[in-house]
Amino acid sequence: MSDVFEQLGTCPVIPVIVIKKIEQAVPLAEALLAGGLEALEVTLRTPDALDAIEAIAKALPEAMVGAGTLVEPAQFQRVIDVGGRFGVSPCLTPALADAADAAGMPWLPGAVTATEVQAARERGITDLKFFPAGTSGGPGHLKGLAAVYQDVRFCPTGGVTVDNLSTYLSIPAVAAVGGSWLTPADAVAAGNWAAVTETAKAAVAAAHSARQ
Ligand code: 3PG
C-alpha cells in the first residue's frame, strides 16, 4: 500500500495553488500554514511555479511543498531538484509512474474509473487523486469505487469547496480533499493574506467536524 498521505502530514485539506506572481509565493504559503494547512500543492501551470516551489521550500522548511499538474515525465526530477517533496498528476500513465519512481517522489496520480484504479493498484499505487471529482460522479461515484477497492484512498479535487468537503471527508476512503478555493483569486491579487488564513482556518474547522 502507498503511504503518500502519511507523508503529507495530518491535515486532510490540500490547497491547489496557482502562482501568478513569484513575489506572492512565500507570503501566500505563510498565510496558508498560519491557517493550519500543512501540504501545499503548487501547480506547474504558470512559468514561475518551479521558482515558487524553491522559494517556499527555502523560506519555510516546515512546509510540505509539492507540485501539481505533473504531466511530463521530465518535470518530476525538476521538482525534486528545487525542493519539492511530493507530486500530483491528473492521471496515471506508465511514463509518469516511471518518472515518479525514478525521482523517488511521493506521488498522487488521478483516477476516476474502476479501470484506472485497477491500473494503479497493479503498479502498487493505492493513494490516488480523484479528479475532477465534481464532474466524475462526486461522492456517490467515489463511494462505489471505494466499496470495491477497499485498500485504496482518495484525495478528491475539482469542485471541492468548504461547503461540500464534509461530504467527501465523511467517506472513510477519503484521506484528504484538495482545491483552489483555499487561495481566493481576489484575496491573493490584493495581498490580503489575513483573508487567505481565515479561509484556510474555516476549511480546517470543517474538516475537523467531518472527521468527528
Ligand atoms: C486541481 O488542479 O486539482 C483542480 O483543478 C482544482 O480544482 P478546483 O479549482 O475546482 O478546486
XYZ file of C-alpha atoms in Angstrom, residues 22-23 25-30 33 40 51-63 65 82-83:
26
model
C 6.554 34.940 -7.805
C 6.701 37.546 -5.023
C 4.624 32.662 -3.260
C 6.151 32.895 0.217
C 3.554 35.201 1.839
C 0.768 33.075 0.384
C 2.366 29.904 1.731
C 2.863 31.558 5.131
C 0.347 27.486 7.046
C 0.884 22.902 -0.301
C 10.715 29.079 -8.699
C 7.785 29.386 -6.325
C 8.314 25.858 -5.006
C 12.005 26.606 -4.497
C 11.277 29.880 -2.713
C 8.727 28.269 -0.395
C 10.986 25.287 0.349
C 13.860 27.603 1.274
C 11.891 30.170 3.263
C 9.523 27.764 5.013
C 11.242 24.430 5.632
C 8.301 23.368 7.779
C 6.017 23.498 4.732
C 5.508 21.864 -0.533
C 14.084 22.651 -6.352
C 12.984 21.184 -3.028
